[in-house]
Coordinates of N, CA and C in Angstrom, one line a residue:
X1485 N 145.3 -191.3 103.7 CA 145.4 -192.2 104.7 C 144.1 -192.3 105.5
X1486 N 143.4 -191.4 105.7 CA 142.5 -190.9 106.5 C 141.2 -191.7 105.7
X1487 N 141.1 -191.4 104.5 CA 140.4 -192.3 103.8 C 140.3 -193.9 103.6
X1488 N 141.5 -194.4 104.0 CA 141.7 -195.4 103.5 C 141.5 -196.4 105.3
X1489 N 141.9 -195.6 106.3 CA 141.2 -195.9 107.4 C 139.7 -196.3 107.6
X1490 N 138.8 -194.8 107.1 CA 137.6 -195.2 107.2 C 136.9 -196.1 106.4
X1491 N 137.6 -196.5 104.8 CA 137.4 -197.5 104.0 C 137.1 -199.1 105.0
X1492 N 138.4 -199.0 105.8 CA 138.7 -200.4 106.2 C 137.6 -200.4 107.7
X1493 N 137.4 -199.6 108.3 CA 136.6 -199.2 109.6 C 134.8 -199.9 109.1
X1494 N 134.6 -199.0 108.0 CA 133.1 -199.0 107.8 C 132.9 -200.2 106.9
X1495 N 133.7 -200.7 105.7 CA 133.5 -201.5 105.3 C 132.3 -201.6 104.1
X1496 N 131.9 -200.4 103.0 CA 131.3 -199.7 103.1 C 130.6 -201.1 101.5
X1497 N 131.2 -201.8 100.9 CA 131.5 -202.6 99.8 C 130.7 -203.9 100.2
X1498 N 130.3 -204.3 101.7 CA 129.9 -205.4 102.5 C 128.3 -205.4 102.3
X1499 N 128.0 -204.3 101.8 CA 126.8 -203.7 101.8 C 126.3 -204.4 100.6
X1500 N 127.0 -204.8 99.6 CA 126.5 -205.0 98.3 C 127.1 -206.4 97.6
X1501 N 127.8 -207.3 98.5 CA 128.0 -208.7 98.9 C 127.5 -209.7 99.3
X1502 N 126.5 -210.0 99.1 CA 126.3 -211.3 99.9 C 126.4 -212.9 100.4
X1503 N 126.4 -213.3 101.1 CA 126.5 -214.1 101.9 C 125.6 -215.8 102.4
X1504 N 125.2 -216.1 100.9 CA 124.0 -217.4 101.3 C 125.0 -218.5 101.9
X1505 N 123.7 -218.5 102.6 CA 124.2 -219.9 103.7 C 122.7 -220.7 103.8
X1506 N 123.2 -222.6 103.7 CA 122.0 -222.9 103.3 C 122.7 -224.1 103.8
X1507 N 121.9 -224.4 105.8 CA 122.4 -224.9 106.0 C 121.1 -226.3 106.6
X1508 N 121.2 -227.5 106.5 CA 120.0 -228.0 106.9 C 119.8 -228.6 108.3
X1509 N 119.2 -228.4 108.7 CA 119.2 -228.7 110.3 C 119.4 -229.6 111.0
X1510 N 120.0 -229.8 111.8 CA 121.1 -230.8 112.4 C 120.8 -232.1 113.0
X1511 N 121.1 -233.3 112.8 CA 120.6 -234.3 113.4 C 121.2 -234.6 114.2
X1512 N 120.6 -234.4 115.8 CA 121.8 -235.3 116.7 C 121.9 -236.6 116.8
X1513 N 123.2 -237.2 117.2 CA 123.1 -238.4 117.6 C 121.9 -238.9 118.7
X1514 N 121.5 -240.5 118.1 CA 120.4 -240.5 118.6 C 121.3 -241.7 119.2
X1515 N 121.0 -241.5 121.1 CA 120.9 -243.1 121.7 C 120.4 -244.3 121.4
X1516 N 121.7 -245.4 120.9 CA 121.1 -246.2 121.0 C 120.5 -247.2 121.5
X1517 N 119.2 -247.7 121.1 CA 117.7 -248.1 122.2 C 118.5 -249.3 122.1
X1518 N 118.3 -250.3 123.5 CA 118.6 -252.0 123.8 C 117.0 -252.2 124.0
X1519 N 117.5 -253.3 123.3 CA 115.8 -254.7 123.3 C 115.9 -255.4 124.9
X1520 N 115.1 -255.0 125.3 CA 114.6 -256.1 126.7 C 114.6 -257.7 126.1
X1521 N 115.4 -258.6 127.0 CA 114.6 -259.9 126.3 C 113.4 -260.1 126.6
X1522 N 112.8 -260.8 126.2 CA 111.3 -261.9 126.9 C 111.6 -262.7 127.7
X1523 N 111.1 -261.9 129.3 CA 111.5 -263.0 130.5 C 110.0 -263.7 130.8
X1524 N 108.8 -263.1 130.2 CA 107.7 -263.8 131.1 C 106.9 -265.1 129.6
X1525 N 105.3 -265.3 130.1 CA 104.9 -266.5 129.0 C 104.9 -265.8 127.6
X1526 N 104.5 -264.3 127.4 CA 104.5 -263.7 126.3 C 105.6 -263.3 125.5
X1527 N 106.3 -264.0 125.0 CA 108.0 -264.0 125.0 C 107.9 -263.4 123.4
X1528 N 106.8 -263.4 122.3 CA 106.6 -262.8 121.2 C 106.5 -261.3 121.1
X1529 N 106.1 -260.2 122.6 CA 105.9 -259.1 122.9 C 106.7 -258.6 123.6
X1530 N 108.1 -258.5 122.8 CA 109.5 -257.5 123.5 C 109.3 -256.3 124.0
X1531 N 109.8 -256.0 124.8 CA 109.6 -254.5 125.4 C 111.2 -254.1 124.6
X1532 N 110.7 -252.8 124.2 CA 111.4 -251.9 123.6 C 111.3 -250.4 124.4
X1533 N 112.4 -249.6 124.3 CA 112.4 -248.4 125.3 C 112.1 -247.5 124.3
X1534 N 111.3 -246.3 124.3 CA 110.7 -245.5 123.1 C 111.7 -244.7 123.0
X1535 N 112.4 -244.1 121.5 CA 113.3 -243.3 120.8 C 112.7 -242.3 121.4
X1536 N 114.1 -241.2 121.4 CA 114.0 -240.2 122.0 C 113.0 -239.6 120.5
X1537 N 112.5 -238.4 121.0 CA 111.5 -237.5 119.9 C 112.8 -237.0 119.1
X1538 N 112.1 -236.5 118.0 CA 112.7 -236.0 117.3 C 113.3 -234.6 117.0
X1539 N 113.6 -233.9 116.5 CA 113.4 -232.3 116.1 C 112.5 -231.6 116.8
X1540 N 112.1 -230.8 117.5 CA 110.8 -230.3 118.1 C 111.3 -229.0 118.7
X1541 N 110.2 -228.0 117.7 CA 110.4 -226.6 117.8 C 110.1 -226.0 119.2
X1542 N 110.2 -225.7 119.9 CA 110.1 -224.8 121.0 C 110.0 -223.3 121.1
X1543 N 110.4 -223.1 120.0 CA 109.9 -221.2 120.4 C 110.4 -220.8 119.0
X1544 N 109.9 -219.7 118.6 CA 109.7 -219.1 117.0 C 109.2 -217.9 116.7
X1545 N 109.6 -217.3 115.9 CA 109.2 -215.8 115.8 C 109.6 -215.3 114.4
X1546 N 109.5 -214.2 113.3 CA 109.6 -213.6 112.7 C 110.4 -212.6 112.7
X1547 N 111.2 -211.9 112.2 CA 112.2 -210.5 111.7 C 111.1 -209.2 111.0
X1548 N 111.8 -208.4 112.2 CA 111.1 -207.4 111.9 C 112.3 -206.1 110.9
X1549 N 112.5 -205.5 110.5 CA 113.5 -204.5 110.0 C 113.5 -203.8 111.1
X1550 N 115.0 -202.9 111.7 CA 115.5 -202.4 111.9 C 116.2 -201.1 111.0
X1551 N 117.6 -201.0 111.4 CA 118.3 -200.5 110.4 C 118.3 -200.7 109.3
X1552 N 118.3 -201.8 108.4 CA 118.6 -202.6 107.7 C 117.2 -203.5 107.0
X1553 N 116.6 -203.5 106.2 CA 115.2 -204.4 106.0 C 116.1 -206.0 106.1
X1554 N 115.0 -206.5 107.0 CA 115.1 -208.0 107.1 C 113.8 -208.8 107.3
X1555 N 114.1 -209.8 106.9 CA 113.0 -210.8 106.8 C 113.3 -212.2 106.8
X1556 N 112.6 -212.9 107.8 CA 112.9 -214.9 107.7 C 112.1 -214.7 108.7
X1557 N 113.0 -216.0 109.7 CA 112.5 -216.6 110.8 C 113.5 -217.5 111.4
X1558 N 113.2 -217.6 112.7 CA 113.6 -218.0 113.6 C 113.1 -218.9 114.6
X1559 N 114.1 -220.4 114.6 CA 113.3 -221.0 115.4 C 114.4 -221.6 116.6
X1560 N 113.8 -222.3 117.5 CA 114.8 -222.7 118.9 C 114.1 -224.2 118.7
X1561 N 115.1 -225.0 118.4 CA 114.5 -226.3 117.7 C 115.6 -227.2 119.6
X1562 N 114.7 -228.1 119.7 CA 115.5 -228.8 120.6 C 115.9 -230.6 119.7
X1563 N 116.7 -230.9 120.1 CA 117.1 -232.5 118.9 C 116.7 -232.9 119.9
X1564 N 117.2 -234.1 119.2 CA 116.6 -235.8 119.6 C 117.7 -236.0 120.9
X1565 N 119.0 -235.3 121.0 CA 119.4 -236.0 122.5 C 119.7 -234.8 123.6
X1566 N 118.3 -233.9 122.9 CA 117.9 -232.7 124.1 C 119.0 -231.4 124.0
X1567 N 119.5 -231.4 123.3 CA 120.8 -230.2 122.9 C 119.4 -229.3 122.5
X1568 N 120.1 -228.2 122.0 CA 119.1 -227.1 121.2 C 120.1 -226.1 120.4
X1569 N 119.2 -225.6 119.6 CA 120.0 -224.9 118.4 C 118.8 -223.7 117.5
X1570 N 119.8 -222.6 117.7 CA 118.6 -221.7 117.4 C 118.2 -221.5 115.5
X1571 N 117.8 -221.7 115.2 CA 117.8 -222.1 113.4 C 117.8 -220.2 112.7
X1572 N 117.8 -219.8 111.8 CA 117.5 -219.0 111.0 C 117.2 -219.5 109.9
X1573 N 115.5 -219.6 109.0 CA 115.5 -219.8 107.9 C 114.7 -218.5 107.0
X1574 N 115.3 -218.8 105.9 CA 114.4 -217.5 105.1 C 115.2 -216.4 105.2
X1575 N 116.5 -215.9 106.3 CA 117.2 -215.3 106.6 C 117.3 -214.3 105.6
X1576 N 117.4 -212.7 105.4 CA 117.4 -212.2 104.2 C 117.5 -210.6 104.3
X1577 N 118.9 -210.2 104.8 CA 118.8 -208.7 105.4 C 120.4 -208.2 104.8
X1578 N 120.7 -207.1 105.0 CA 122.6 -206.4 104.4 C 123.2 -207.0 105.2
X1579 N 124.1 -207.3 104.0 CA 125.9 -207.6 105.5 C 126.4 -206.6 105.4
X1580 N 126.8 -206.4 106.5 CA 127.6 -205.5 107.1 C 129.2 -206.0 107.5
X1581 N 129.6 -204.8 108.2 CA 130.8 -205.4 109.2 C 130.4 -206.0 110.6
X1582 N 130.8 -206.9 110.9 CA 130.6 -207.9 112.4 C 129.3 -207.7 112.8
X1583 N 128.4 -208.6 111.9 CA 127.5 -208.9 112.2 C 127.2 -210.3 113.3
X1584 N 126.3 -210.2 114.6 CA 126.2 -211.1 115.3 C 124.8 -211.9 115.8
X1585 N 124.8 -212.8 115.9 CA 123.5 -213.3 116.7 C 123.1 -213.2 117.6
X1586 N 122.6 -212.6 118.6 CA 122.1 -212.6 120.0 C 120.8 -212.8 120.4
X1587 N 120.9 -213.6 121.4 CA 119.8 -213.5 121.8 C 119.6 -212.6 123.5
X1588 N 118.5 -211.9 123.6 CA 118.5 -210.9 124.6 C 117.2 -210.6 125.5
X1589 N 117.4 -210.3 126.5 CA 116.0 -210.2 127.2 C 115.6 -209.1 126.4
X1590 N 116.0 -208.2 126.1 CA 114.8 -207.0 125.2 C 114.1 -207.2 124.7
X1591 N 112.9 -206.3 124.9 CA 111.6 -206.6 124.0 C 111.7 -206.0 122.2
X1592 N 111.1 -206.8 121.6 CA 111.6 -205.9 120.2 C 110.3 -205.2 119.9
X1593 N 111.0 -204.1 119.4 CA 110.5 -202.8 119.5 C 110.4 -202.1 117.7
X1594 N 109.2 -201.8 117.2 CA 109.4 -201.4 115.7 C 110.3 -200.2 115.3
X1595 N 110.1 -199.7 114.6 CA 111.0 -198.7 114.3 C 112.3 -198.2 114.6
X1596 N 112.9 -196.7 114.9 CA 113.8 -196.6 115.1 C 114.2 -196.8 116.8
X1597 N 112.5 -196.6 117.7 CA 113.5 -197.1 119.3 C 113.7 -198.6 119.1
X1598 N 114.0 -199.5 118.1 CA 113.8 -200.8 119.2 C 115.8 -201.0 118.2
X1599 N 116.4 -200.0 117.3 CA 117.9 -200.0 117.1 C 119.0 -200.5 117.8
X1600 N 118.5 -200.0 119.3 CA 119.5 -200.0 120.0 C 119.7 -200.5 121.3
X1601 N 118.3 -201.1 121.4 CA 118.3 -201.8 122.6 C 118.6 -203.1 123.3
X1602 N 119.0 -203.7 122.5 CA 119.4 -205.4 122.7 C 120.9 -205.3 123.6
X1603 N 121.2 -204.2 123.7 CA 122.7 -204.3 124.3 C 122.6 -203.8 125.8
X1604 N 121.1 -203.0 125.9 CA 120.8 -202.5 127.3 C 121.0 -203.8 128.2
X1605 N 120.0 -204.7 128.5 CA 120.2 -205.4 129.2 C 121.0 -207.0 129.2
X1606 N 120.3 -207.8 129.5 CA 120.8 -209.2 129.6 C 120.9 -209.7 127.9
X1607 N 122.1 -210.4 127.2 CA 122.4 -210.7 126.1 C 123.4 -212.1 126.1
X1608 N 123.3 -212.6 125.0 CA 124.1 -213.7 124.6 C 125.1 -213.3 123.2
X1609 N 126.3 -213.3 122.7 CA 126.2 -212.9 121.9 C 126.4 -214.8 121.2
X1610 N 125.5 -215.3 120.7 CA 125.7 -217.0 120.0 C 127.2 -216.7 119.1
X1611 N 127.4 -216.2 118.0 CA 128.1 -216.3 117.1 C 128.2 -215.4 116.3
X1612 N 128.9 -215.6 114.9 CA 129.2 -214.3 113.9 C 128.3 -214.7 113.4
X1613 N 127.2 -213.9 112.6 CA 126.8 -214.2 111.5 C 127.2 -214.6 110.0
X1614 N 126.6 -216.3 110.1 CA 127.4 -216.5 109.2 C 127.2 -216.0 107.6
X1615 N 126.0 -215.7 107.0 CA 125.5 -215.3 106.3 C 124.2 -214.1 106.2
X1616 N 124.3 -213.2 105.2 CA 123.3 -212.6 105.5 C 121.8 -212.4 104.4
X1617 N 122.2 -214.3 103.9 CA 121.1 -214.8 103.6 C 120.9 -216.5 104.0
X1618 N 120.0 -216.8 103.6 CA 119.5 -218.1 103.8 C 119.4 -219.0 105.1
X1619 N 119.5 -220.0 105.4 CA 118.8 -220.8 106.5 C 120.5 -221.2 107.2
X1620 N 120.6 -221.2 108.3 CA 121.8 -221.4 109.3 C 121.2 -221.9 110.6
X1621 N 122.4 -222.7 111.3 CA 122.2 -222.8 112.9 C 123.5 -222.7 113.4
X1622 N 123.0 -222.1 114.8 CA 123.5 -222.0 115.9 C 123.5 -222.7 117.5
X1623 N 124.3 -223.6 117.6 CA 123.9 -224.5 118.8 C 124.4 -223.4 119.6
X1624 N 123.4 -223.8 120.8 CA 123.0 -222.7 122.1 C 123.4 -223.9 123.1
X1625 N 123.9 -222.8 124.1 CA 125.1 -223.4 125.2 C 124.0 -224.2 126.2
X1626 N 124.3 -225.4 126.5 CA 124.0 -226.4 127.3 C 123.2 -225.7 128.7
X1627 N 123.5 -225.0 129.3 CA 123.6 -223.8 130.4 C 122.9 -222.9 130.6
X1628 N 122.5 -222.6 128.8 CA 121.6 -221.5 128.5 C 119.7 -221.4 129.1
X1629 N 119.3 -220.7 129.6 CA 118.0 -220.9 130.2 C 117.6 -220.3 129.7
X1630 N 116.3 -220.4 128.5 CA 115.7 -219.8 127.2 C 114.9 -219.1 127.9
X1631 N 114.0 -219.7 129.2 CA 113.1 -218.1 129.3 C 113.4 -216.9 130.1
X1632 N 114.7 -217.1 130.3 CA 115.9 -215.4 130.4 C 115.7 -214.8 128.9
X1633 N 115.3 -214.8 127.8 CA 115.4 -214.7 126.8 C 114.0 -214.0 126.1
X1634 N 114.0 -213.3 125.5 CA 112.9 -213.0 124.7 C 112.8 -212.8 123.5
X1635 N 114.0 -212.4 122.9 CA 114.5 -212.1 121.3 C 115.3 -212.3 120.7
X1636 N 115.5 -212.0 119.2 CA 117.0 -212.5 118.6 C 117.2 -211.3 117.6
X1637 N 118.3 -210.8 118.0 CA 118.7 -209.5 116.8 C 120.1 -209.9 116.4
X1638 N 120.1 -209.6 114.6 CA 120.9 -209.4 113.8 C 121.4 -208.3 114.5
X1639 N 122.6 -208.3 114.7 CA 123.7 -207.0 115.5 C 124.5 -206.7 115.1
X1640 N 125.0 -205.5 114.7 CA 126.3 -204.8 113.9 C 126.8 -204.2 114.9
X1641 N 127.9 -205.8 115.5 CA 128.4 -204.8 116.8 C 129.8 -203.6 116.4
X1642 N 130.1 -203.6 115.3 CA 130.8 -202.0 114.8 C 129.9 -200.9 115.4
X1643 N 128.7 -201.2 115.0 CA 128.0 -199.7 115.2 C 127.2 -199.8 116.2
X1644 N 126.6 -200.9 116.6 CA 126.3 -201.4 118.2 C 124.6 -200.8 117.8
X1645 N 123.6 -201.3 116.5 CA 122.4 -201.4 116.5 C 122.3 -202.8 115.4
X1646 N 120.7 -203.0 115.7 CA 120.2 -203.7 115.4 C 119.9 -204.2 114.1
X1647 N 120.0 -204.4 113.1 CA 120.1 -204.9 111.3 C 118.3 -205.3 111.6
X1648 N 117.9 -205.9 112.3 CA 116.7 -206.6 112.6 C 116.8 -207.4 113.8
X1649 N 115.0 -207.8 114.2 CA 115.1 -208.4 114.9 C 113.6 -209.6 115.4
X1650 N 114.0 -210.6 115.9 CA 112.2 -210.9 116.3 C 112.0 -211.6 117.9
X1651 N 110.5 -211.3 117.7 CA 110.5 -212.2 119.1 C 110.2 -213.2 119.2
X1652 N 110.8 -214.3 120.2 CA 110.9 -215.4 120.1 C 109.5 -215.7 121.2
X1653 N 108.7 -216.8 120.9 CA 107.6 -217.0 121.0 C 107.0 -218.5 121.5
X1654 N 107.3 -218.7 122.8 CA 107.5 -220.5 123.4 C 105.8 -221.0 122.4
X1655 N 106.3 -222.2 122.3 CA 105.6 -223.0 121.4 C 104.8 -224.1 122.2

């Protein structure tokens, strides 16, 4: 019984499963632009209100290993009707049990001090990890003020360290 507890606890089979997710980056609805008529003599030169921008990265960083070797990237992309959504592409680290996204004021740190520090201070946790490969997003709360923020760690909150992590880097 004892065994079959820690079977179910650690999850130990997660390790050798993976998880691609390949997801492509999100378009938001774009406001629809109204045409000005032609009120003056130049009635052939409509005023048009300029489309919102497009996709536009805002802050980006790389995966360092942790516990766990990991590698991709990370970006904080803002859309076209000013939402934002933190991307993971290239994504490529172990699944574990309850693996999460966060983003955290911690500084990331190489080796084995920077394991365990994303939970010290100020943290978000975004979502479950949905895979622990390939390209994914996560839309970030409306509310959210990115330069509270410095990093993003892959988190195995079972064991409450870091899988990997990077710093995020205003653009």
């Amino acid at each position: 019984m004892i065994v079959v507890a820690g079977l179910v606890w650690f999850k130990p089979w997660a390790l050798w499963v993976d998880e691609t997710v390949k997801e492509a980056l999100p378009s938001a609805a774009t406001p629809t632009a109204t045409r000005a008529e032609p009120t003056g003599p130049s009635s052939s030169a409509a005023a048009t209100p300029s489309a919102p921008a497009g996709p536009t990265i805002v802050a980006q960083g790389s995966f360092i290993s942790h516990e766990h070797p990991t590698t991709g990237t990370v970006k904080i992309v803002r859309l076209a009707d000013g939402t934002h959504t933190l991307r993971l592409e290239g994504l490529d680290t172990s699944n574990g049990p309850d693996l999460r996204v966060w983003l955290s004021d911690a500084p990331v740190k190489e080796g084995k001090a920077g394991w365990d520090v994303f939970d010290d201070g100020k943290y978000v946790n975004l979502a479950k990890l949905k895979g622990n490969k390939g390209d994914q997003n996560y839309p970030l709360p409306a509310d959210l003020d990115l330069s509270a923020y410095a990093s993003v760690s892959i988190w195995c909150d079972r064991f409450d360290v870091s899988f990997g992590a990077a710093e995020i880097v205003r653009t």
